[in-house]
Amino acid sequence: MPAQHALKALKAAFPWVQTPLIIGAPMRLISLAPLAAAVSNAGGIGFIGAGDDVSSLTTELSKTRKLLKNGNQKPLPIGVGFIVYGANLEQSLVAIKEFKPAVAWLFAPRLASDLKSWFKGIEAASEGLTKSWVQVGSVAQALESARLAKECGTDISIVVQGSDAGGHGLVKGAGIISLLPETVDTLAAEGFGDIPLLAAGGIVDGRGVAAALALGASGSVIGTRLLAATETTIKKGYQDVVISTTDGGQTTVRTHMYDNLRGTTGWPSIYDGRGIVNASVEDAEKGMPFEENKKLYEEEMKKGDVGWTGDRARMAAYVGSGVGLVKEVIPAGKIVEEVRSKALEIIKGLK
Ligand SMILES: Cc1cc2nc3c(=O)[nH]c(=O)nc-3n(C[C@H](O)[C@H](O)[C@H](O)COP(=O)(O)O)c2cc1C
């Protein structure tokens, strides 16, 4: 079970949260003001997925503040997710200084040491109100982040992302069932046992949350499940394919193909993305030259919100391998409450 001190620290930093702590993943272009606010309003921590383009972040934070139940609180009860290799630090700090979100979630620096200027900048801009979280995909990345934070004198939390996760993650990975406890043990052995760990990757319902807590997490991140929330900014076709896809181990894949097709090719090479297997991936495996594949993808794009379902679907639908557990589109607040209460029921049933 999670270390009591880590839970205490999280509760003190985020007084509006209810436990078990549910966190809405920052999903670029998808988790914007309505979804992020709905998750926080339900006692979780909602995240705006600013990603690598922070040009509209102040607008998004301003919209979020209006939607939050406690929008007048400091820190603002919301988080922002940054993709560090691409996001402009100065511009990000302007938004942090103005709004003081409770968390800045940092993912995918080009060099781990790039995190240092983020840690220091966030602390200064927010006057210590915005906490830094780092999403990692390996024990080594977790340890390196802990050491860098110590050098900067910053208290961080670490999101441990397993290979089941939807969207981007490490090409080489492990599921959280082994990755998380090894990270817990390694950090403790190296004197970083106080760092709260959050679990991400394949957590969809209360069963996943109860499991993550047993593995040593202080909170659970849900991404794929929230693709099917009413407040999510998502194409109808994408949402339809999320709720109709089953057996994610067979129907999703980690690949660079979607980045190559979409032109999002700035990612450091250790990252790829998990999404639904489609005709683009199958054709590439059969040897179709990339230029021809891209032409077919672009033709499909021009048709609008189609091309998500069926054998010849070509649109890139990022989802995790837990997609088969997502069955209906319901409000995010209901998802958070349902996942949290089911987890509690399971934990109480163990006594
Ligand atoms: C559609 C989609 C977009 C994502 N975008 C981001 C992102 O912009 N930044 C980030 O740090 N993680 C992103 N992620 C990864 C999530 O933060 C998280 O690790 C993942 O969703 C957890 O696994 P799950 O999808 O199985 O719940 C994304 C995930 C998905 C499914």
CSV table of C-alpha atoms and ligand atoms in Angstrom, one decimal:
chain,number,residue,atom,x,y,z
A,1,MET,CA,0.0,0.0,0.0
A,2,PRO,CA,1.2,3.5,-0.7
A,3,ALA,CA,3.5,5.1,1.9
A,4,GLN,CA,1.4,7.1,4.3
A,5,HIS,CA,3.7,10.1,4.1
A,6,ALA,CA,3.4,10.3,0.4
A,7,LEU,CA,-0.4,10.3,0.6
A,8,LYS,CA,-0.3,12.9,3.4
A,9,ALA,CA,1.9,15.1,1.2
A,10,LEU,CA,-0.4,14.8,-1.7
A,11,LYS,CA,-3.5,15.6,0.4
A,12,ALA,CA,-1.8,18.6,1.9
A,13,ALA,CA,-0.8,19.9,-1.6
A,14,PHE,CA,-4.2,19.3,-3.2
A,15,PRO,CA,-6.8,19.8,-0.5
A,16,TRP,CA,-9.8,19.4,-2.8
A,17,VAL,CA,-8.9,15.8,-3.7
A,18,GLN,CA,-10.7,12.7,-2.6
A,19,THR,CA,-9.0,9.3,-2.2
A,20,PRO,CA,-8.2,7.0,-3.8
A,21,LEU,CA,-6.8,9.8,-6.0
A,22,ILE,CA,-7.8,9.7,-9.6
A,23,ILE,CA,-5.9,11.8,-12.1
A,24,GLY,CA,-7.1,12.7,-15.6
A,25,ALA,CA,-4.2,12.4,-18.0
A,26,PRO,CA,-3.1,15.4,-19.9
A,27,MET,CA,-3.9,14.5,-23.5
A,28,ARG,CA,-2.7,17.0,-26.1
A,29,LEU,CA,-5.6,18.7,-28.0
A,30,ILE,CA,-8.1,16.4,-26.2
A,31,SER,CA,-8.1,17.2,-22.5
A,32,LEU,CA,-8.9,20.8,-22.5
A,33,ALA,CA,-10.8,23.1,-20.1
A,34,PRO,CA,-14.2,21.2,-20.0
A,35,LEU,CA,-12.6,17.8,-19.3
A,36,ALA,CA,-9.9,19.0,-17.0
A,37,ALA,CA,-12.4,21.0,-14.9
A,38,ALA,CA,-14.9,18.2,-14.7
A,39,VAL,CA,-12.2,15.8,-13.3
A,40,SER,CA,-11.1,18.3,-10.6
A,41,ASN,CA,-14.7,19.2,-9.8
A,42,ALA,CA,-15.3,15.5,-9.0
A,43,GLY,CA,-12.4,15.4,-6.5
A,44,GLY,CA,-9.7,14.2,-8.9
A,45,ILE,CA,-6.9,16.2,-10.5
A,46,GLY,CA,-7.8,17.2,-14.0
A,47,PHE,CA,-5.1,18.1,-16.5
A,48,ILE,CA,-5.1,20.4,-19.5
A,49,GLY,CA,-2.9,18.8,-22.2
A,50,ALA,CA,-0.9,21.7,-23.4
A,51,GLY,CA,1.6,19.4,-25.0
A,52,ASP,CA,4.3,21.0,-27.1
A,53,ASP,CA,2.4,24.1,-28.1
A,54,VAL,CA,1.6,26.5,-25.3
A,55,SER,CA,0.4,29.4,-27.4
A,56,SER,CA,-3.2,29.1,-26.3
A,57,LEU,CA,-2.5,28.0,-22.7
A,58,THR,CA,-3.5,31.2,-21.0
A,59,THR,CA,-6.8,31.2,-22.8
A,60,GLU,CA,-7.4,27.5,-21.8
A,61,LEU,CA,-6.5,28.2,-18.2
A,62,SER,CA,-8.8,31.2,-18.2
A,63,LYS,CA,-11.7,29.0,-19.5
A,64,THR,CA,-10.9,26.3,-16.9
A,65,ARG,CA,-10.9,28.8,-14.0
A,66,LYS,CA,-14.4,29.7,-14.9
A,67,LEU,CA,-15.6,26.1,-15.0
A,68,LEU,CA,-13.9,25.1,-11.7
A,69,LYS,CA,-16.0,24.9,-8.5
A,70,ASN,CA,-13.0,26.4,-6.6
A,71,GLY,CA,-11.6,28.6,-9.4
A,72,ASN,CA,-10.7,31.3,-6.9
A,73,GLN,CA,-8.3,29.1,-5.0
A,74,LYS,CA,-4.5,29.3,-5.0
A,75,PRO,CA,-3.1,27.1,-6.4
A,76,LEU,CA,-5.7,26.7,-9.1
A,77,PRO,CA,-7.1,23.1,-8.6
A,78,ILE,CA,-6.0,21.9,-12.0
A,79,GLY,CA,-2.8,20.6,-13.7
A,80,VAL,CA,-1.1,21.4,-17.0
A,81,GLY,CA,0.7,18.8,-19.0
A,82,PHE,CA,3.8,19.9,-21.0
A,83,ILE,CA,5.7,17.9,-23.6
A,84,VAL,CA,9.1,19.3,-22.6
A,85,TYR,CA,11.1,18.7,-25.8
A,86,GLY,CA,8.8,21.0,-27.7
A,87,ALA,CA,7.1,23.4,-25.3
A,88,ASN,CA,8.5,26.9,-25.0
A,89,LEU,CA,9.7,27.3,-21.4
A,90,GLU,CA,9.4,31.1,-21.1
A,91,GLN,CA,5.8,31.1,-22.5
A,92,SER,CA,4.9,28.3,-20.2
A,93,LEU,CA,6.2,30.2,-17.2
A,94,VAL,CA,4.1,33.3,-18.1
A,95,ALA,CA,1.0,31.1,-17.9
A,96,ILE,CA,2.2,29.4,-14.7
A,97,LYS,CA,2.9,32.8,-13.1
A,98,GLU,CA,-0.5,34.2,-14.0
A,99,PHE,CA,-2.7,31.2,-13.1
A,100,LYS,CA,-0.6,29.1,-10.6
A,101,PRO,CA,-2.0,25.7,-11.5
A,102,ALA,CA,-1.5,23.1,-8.8
A,103,VAL,CA,0.7,20.9,-11.0
A,104,ALA,CA,3.0,21.1,-14.0
A,105,TRP,CA,3.3,17.6,-15.5
A,106,LEU,CA,6.6,17.3,-17.4
A,107,PHE,CA,7.0,14.6,-20.1
A,108,ALA,CA,9.6,13.7,-22.7
A,109,PRO,CA,12.5,16.1,-22.3
A,110,ARG,CA,15.1,15.8,-25.1
A,111,LEU,CA,17.8,15.4,-22.4
A,112,ALA,CA,16.8,14.6,-18.8
A,113,SER,CA,18.9,17.5,-17.6
A,114,ASP,CA,16.5,19.9,-19.4
A,115,LEU,CA,14.1,19.2,-16.5
A,116,LYS,CA,16.3,21.3,-14.2
A,117,SER,CA,15.4,24.6,-15.9
A,118,TRP,CA,11.7,23.6,-15.7
A,119,PHE,CA,11.9,22.7,-12.0
A,120,LYS,CA,13.6,26.0,-11.1
A,121,GLY,CA,11.4,28.1,-13.4
A,122,ILE,CA,8.1,26.6,-12.2
A,123,GLU,CA,9.0,27.0,-8.6
A,124,ALA,CA,10.0,30.7,-9.1
A,125,ALA,CA,7.1,31.6,-11.4
A,126,SER,CA,4.5,30.0,-9.1
A,127,GLU,CA,6.1,31.1,-5.8
A,128,GLY,CA,6.2,27.5,-4.9
A,129,LEU,CA,2.5,26.9,-5.5
A,130,THR,CA,2.8,24.7,-8.6
A,131,LYS,CA,4.2,21.2,-8.0
A,132,SER,CA,6.3,19.5,-10.6
A,133,TRP,CA,5.4,16.0,-11.7
A,134,VAL,CA,7.6,14.0,-14.1
A,135,GLN,CA,6.2,11.2,-16.3
A,136,VAL,CA,8.7,8.4,-16.8
A,137,GLY,CA,8.6,5.0,-18.4
A,138,SER,CA,11.5,3.2,-16.8
A,139,VAL,CA,13.2,2.7,-13.4
A,140,ALA,CA,16.3,4.5,-14.8
A,141,GLN,CA,14.3,7.6,-15.8
A,142,ALA,CA,12.6,7.7,-12.4
A,143,LEU,CA,15.9,7.6,-10.6
A,144,GLU,CA,17.4,10.2,-12.9
A,145,SER,CA,14.4,12.5,-12.3
A,146,ALA,CA,14.7,12.1,-8.6
A,147,ARG,CA,18.4,13.0,-8.6
A,148,LEU,CA,17.9,16.0,-10.8
A,149,ALA,CA,15.1,17.3,-8.6
A,150,LYS,CA,17.3,16.8,-5.5
A,151,GLU,CA,20.0,18.9,-7.2
A,152,CYS,CA,17.5,21.7,-7.7
A,153,GLY,CA,16.0,21.3,-4.2
A,154,THR,CA,12.5,20.6,-5.8
A,155,ASP,CA,10.0,18.2,-4.3
A,156,ILE,CA,8.6,16.2,-7.2
A,157,SER,CA,6.1,13.4,-7.7
A,158,ILE,CA,6.8,10.8,-10.4
A,159,VAL,CA,4.2,9.4,-12.8
A,160,VAL,CA,5.3,5.9,-13.7
A,161,GLN,CA,3.9,5.1,-17.1
A,162,GLY,CA,3.6,1.4,-18.1
A,163,SER,CA,3.7,0.2,-21.7
A,164,ASP,CA,-0.1,-0.4,-21.8
A,165,ALA,CA,-0.6,3.3,-21.9
A,166,GLY,CA,-2.3,5.0,-24.8
A,167,GLY,CA,-0.5,7.8,-26.7
A,168,HIS,CA,3.2,8.3,-26.4
A,169,GLY,CA,5.5,6.4,-24.2
A,170,LEU,CA,8.9,4.6,-24.3
A,171,VAL,CA,9.4,2.2,-27.2
A,172,LYS,CA,10.9,-0.2,-24.7
A,173,GLY,CA,8.7,-0.6,-21.7
A,174,ALA,CA,7.1,-2.8,-19.1
A,175,GLY,CA,3.6,-2.9,-17.7
A,176,ILE,CA,3.0,-1.2,-14.3
A,177,ILE,CA,2.6,-4.5,-12.5
A,178,SER,CA,6.4,-5.0,-12.6
A,179,LEU,CA,7.6,-1.4,-13.4
A,180,LEU,CA,6.0,0.3,-10.4
A,181,PRO,CA,7.1,-2.0,-7.5
A,182,GLU,CA,10.7,-2.0,-8.9
A,183,THR,CA,10.6,1.8,-9.1
A,184,VAL,CA,9.3,1.9,-5.5
A,185,ASP,CA,12.1,-0.3,-4.3
A,186,THR,CA,14.9,1.4,-6.3
A,187,LEU,CA,13.9,4.9,-5.2
A,188,ALA,CA,13.6,3.8,-1.6
A,189,ALA,CA,17.1,2.1,-1.7
A,190,GLU,CA,18.6,5.3,-3.2
A,191,GLY,CA,17.1,7.5,-0.5
A,192,PHE,CA,14.1,8.8,-2.5
A,193,GLY,CA,11.4,6.8,-0.6
A,194,ASP,CA,9.5,10.0,0.1
A,195,ILE,CA,8.7,10.8,-3.5
A,196,PRO,CA,5.0,10.1,-4.3
A,197,LEU,CA,4.5,7.8,-7.2
A,198,LEU,CA,1.4,7.8,-9.5
A,199,ALA,CA,0.6,4.9,-11.8
A,200,ALA,CA,-0.4,5.3,-15.5
A,201,GLY,CA,-1.0,2.8,-18.2
A,202,GLY,CA,-3.9,0.4,-18.5
A,203,ILE,CA,-5.9,1.7,-15.5
A,204,VAL,CA,-9.5,1.9,-16.6
A,205,ASP,CA,-11.7,1.1,-13.7
A,206,GLY,CA,-11.8,0.5,-9.9
A,207,ARG,CA,-10.0,-2.8,-10.3
A,208,GLY,CA,-7.0,-1.1,-11.9
A,209,VAL,CA,-6.9,1.6,-9.2
A,210,ALA,CA,-7.0,-1.0,-6.4
A,211,ALA,CA,-4.2,-2.9,-8.1
A,212,ALA,CA,-2.1,0.3,-8.6
A,213,LEU,CA,-2.5,1.1,-4.9
A,214,ALA,CA,-1.3,-2.4,-4.0
A,215,LEU,CA,1.7,-1.9,-6.2
A,216,GLY,CA,2.7,1.2,-4.3
A,217,ALA,CA,1.1,4.1,-6.1
A,218,SER,CA,-0.4,7.1,-4.3
A,219,GLY,CA,-2.7,7.8,-7.2
A,220,SER,CA,-3.9,6.5,-10.5
A,221,VAL,CA,-3.9,8.2,-13.9
A,222,ILE,CA,-6.7,7.5,-16.4
A,223,GLY,CA,-6.3,8.5,-20.0
A,224,THR,CA,-7.9,6.1,-22.4
A,225,ARG,CA,-11.0,5.9,-20.2
A,226,LEU,CA,-11.5,9.6,-20.4
A,227,LEU,CA,-11.5,9.5,-24.2
A,228,ALA,CA,-15.1,8.4,-23.7
A,229,ALA,CA,-16.2,11.3,-21.5
A,230,THR,CA,-18.9,13.7,-22.5
A,231,GLU,CA,-16.6,16.7,-22.0
A,232,THR,CA,-13.6,15.4,-24.0
A,233,THR,CA,-12.6,17.4,-27.1
A,234,ILE,CA,-12.6,14.5,-29.6
A,235,LYS,CA,-14.0,13.7,-33.0
A,236,LYS,CA,-17.2,11.5,-32.9
A,237,GLY,CA,-15.6,8.8,-35.1
A,238,TYR,CA,-12.6,8.6,-32.7
A,239,GLN,CA,-14.9,8.3,-29.7
A,240,ASP,CA,-17.0,5.7,-31.5
A,241,VAL,CA,-14.0,3.5,-32.2
A,242,VAL,CA,-12.8,3.8,-28.6
A,243,ILE,CA,-16.1,2.3,-27.3
A,244,SER,CA,-16.3,-0.3,-30.0
A,245,THR,CA,-12.7,-1.7,-29.9
A,246,THR,CA,-12.1,-4.8,-27.7
A,247,ASP,CA,-9.1,-7.0,-26.9
A,248,GLY,CA,-6.5,-4.1,-26.9
A,249,GLY,CA,-3.5,-6.4,-26.8
A,250,GLN,CA,-4.5,-7.6,-30.3
A,251,THR,CA,-6.1,-4.5,-31.6
A,252,THR,CA,-3.6,-1.8,-30.5
A,253,VAL,CA,0.1,-1.4,-31.3
A,254,ARG,CA,3.1,0.7,-30.3
A,255,THR,CA,4.4,2.3,-33.5
A,256,HIS,CA,6.1,5.4,-35.0
A,257,MET,CA,3.7,5.2,-38.0
A,258,TYR,CA,1.1,7.6,-36.6
A,259,ASP,CA,3.7,10.3,-35.9
A,260,ASN,CA,5.1,9.8,-39.3
A,261,LEU,CA,1.7,10.1,-41.0
A,262,ARG,CA,0.6,13.1,-38.9
A,263,GLY,CA,4.0,14.9,-39.2
A,264,THR,CA,4.6,14.9,-35.4
A,265,THR,CA,8.1,13.8,-35.9
A,266,GLY,CA,10.0,15.9,-33.3
A,267,TRP,CA,9.7,13.2,-30.6
A,268,PRO,CA,13.0,11.9,-29.2
A,269,SER,CA,13.6,8.5,-30.8
A,270,ILE,CA,13.1,6.5,-27.5
A,271,TYR,CA,9.3,7.4,-27.7
A,272,ASP,CA,6.6,6.0,-29.9
A,273,GLY,CA,2.8,5.9,-29.5
A,274,ARG,CA,0.1,3.3,-28.8
A,275,GLY,CA,-3.0,3.4,-31.0
A,276,ILE,CA,-5.5,1.2,-32.7
A,277,VAL,CA,-4.1,-1.0,-35.5
A,278,ASN,CA,-5.5,0.3,-38.8
A,279,ALA,CA,-4.9,0.0,-42.5
A,280,SER,CA,-1.9,2.4,-42.5
A,281,VAL,CA,-0.1,0.1,-40.1
A,282,GLU,CA,-1.1,-3.1,-41.9
A,283,ASP,CA,-0.2,-1.8,-45.3
A,284,ALA,CA,3.2,-0.6,-44.0
A,285,GLU,CA,3.8,-4.1,-42.6
A,286,LYS,CA,2.9,-5.6,-46.0
A,287,GLY,CA,5.6,-3.4,-47.6
A,288,MET,CA,3.6,-0.4,-48.9
A,289,PRO,CA,6.1,2.5,-49.5
A,290,PHE,CA,5.6,5.3,-46.9
A,291,GLU,CA,4.9,8.0,-49.5
A,292,GLU,CA,1.9,6.0,-50.9
A,293,ASN,CA,0.7,5.3,-47.4
A,294,LYS,CA,0.8,9.0,-46.5
A,295,LYS,CA,-1.0,9.9,-49.6
A,296,LEU,CA,-3.8,7.6,-48.7
A,297,TYR,CA,-3.9,9.0,-45.2
A,298,GLU,CA,-4.1,12.5,-46.5
A,299,GLU,CA,-6.9,11.6,-48.8
A,300,GLU,CA,-8.8,10.1,-45.9
A,301,MET,CA,-8.2,13.3,-43.8
A,302,LYS,CA,-9.8,15.4,-46.4
A,303,LYS,CA,-13.1,13.5,-46.0
A,304,GLY,CA,-13.6,14.9,-42.5
A,305,ASP,CA,-14.7,12.8,-39.5
A,306,VAL,CA,-14.7,9.4,-41.2
A,307,GLY,CA,-12.1,6.7,-41.6
A,308,TRP,CA,-12.0,5.7,-38.0
A,309,THR,CA,-13.8,2.3,-38.1
A,310,GLY,CA,-13.8,-0.7,-40.4
A,311,ASP,CA,-11.0,-2.7,-42.1
A,312,ARG,CA,-9.6,0.1,-44.2
A,313,ALA,CA,-9.7,2.8,-41.4
A,314,ARG,CA,-6.6,5.1,-41.6
A,315,MET,CA,-7.1,7.8,-39.0
A,316,ALA,CA,-4.7,7.6,-36.1
A,317,ALA,CA,-6.6,6.7,-32.9
A,318,TYR,CA,-4.3,6.8,-29.9
A,319,VAL,CA,-5.6,4.5,-27.2
A,320,GLY,CA,-4.2,2.2,-24.5
A,321,SER,CA,-4.5,-1.6,-24.4
A,322,GLY,CA,-7.2,-1.2,-21.8
A,323,VAL,CA,-9.6,0.1,-24.5
A,324,GLY,CA,-11.7,-3.0,-24.4
A,325,LEU,CA,-12.9,-2.0,-20.9
A,326,VAL,CA,-14.3,1.3,-22.2
A,327,LYS,CA,-17.9,0.7,-23.2
A,328,GLU,CA,-19.9,4.0,-23.0
A,329,VAL,CA,-19.7,7.7,-23.2
A,330,ILE,CA,-20.6,9.3,-19.9
A,331,PRO,CA,-19.7,12.5,-18.0
A,332,ALA,CA,-16.2,12.6,-16.6
A,333,GLY,CA,-17.4,13.4,-13.1
A,334,LYS,CA,-19.4,10.1,-13.2
A,335,ILE,CA,-16.3,8.2,-14.4
A,336,VAL,CA,-14.1,9.6,-11.6
A,337,GLU,CA,-16.7,8.9,-8.9
A,338,GLU,CA,-17.5,5.4,-10.2
A,339,VAL,CA,-13.8,4.4,-10.6
A,340,ARG,CA,-13.0,5.8,-7.1
A,341,SER,CA,-16.0,4.1,-5.3
A,342,LYS,CA,-15.4,0.7,-7.0
A,343,ALA,CA,-11.7,0.8,-5.9
A,344,LEU,CA,-12.8,1.6,-2.3
A,345,GLU,CA,-15.3,-1.2,-2.4
A,346,ILE,CA,-12.6,-3.7,-3.6
A,347,ILE,CA,-10.1,-2.5,-0.9
A,348,LYS,CA,-12.7,-2.7,1.9
A,349,GLY,CA,-13.7,-6.2,0.7
A,350,LEU,CA,-10.2,-7.4,1.2
A,351,LYS,CA,-10.4,-6.9,5.0
B,1,LIG,C1,-5.0,10.3,-26.8
B,1,LIG,C2,-3.9,10.4,-25.8
B,1,LIG,C3,-3.1,11.5,-25.8
B,1,LIG,C4,-2.1,11.7,-24.8
B,1,LIG,N1,-1.3,12.8,-24.8
B,1,LIG,C5,-0.4,13.0,-23.8
B,1,LIG,C6,0.2,14.3,-23.7
B,1,LIG,O1,0.0,15.3,-24.4
B,1,LIG,N2,1.1,14.4,-22.7
B,1,LIG,C7,1.5,13.4,-21.8
B,1,LIG,O2,2.3,13.6,-20.9
B,1,LIG,N3,0.9,12.2,-22.0
B,1,LIG,C8,-0.1,12.0,-22.9
B,1,LIG,N4,-0.7,10.8,-23.0
B,1,LIG,C9,-0.4,9.7,-22.1
B,1,LIG,C10,-1.1,9.9,-20.8
B,1,LIG,O3,-0.5,10.9,-20.0
B,1,LIG,C11,-1.1,8.6,-19.9
B,1,LIG,O4,0.2,8.2,-19.6
B,1,LIG,C12,-1.9,7.5,-20.5
B,1,LIG,O5,-3.1,7.9,-21.1
B,1,LIG,C13,-2.2,6.4,-19.4
B,1,LIG,O6,-2.6,5.2,-19.9
B,1,LIG,P1,-4.1,4.8,-20.4
B,1,LIG,O7,-4.3,5.6,-21.7
B,1,LIG,O8,-4.0,3.4,-20.5
B,1,LIG,O9,-5.0,5.3,-19.3
B,1,LIG,C14,-1.8,10.6,-23.9
B,1,LIG,C15,-2.6,9.5,-23.9
B,1,LIG,C16,-3.6,9.4,-24.8
B,1,LIG,C17,-4.5,8.1,-24.8
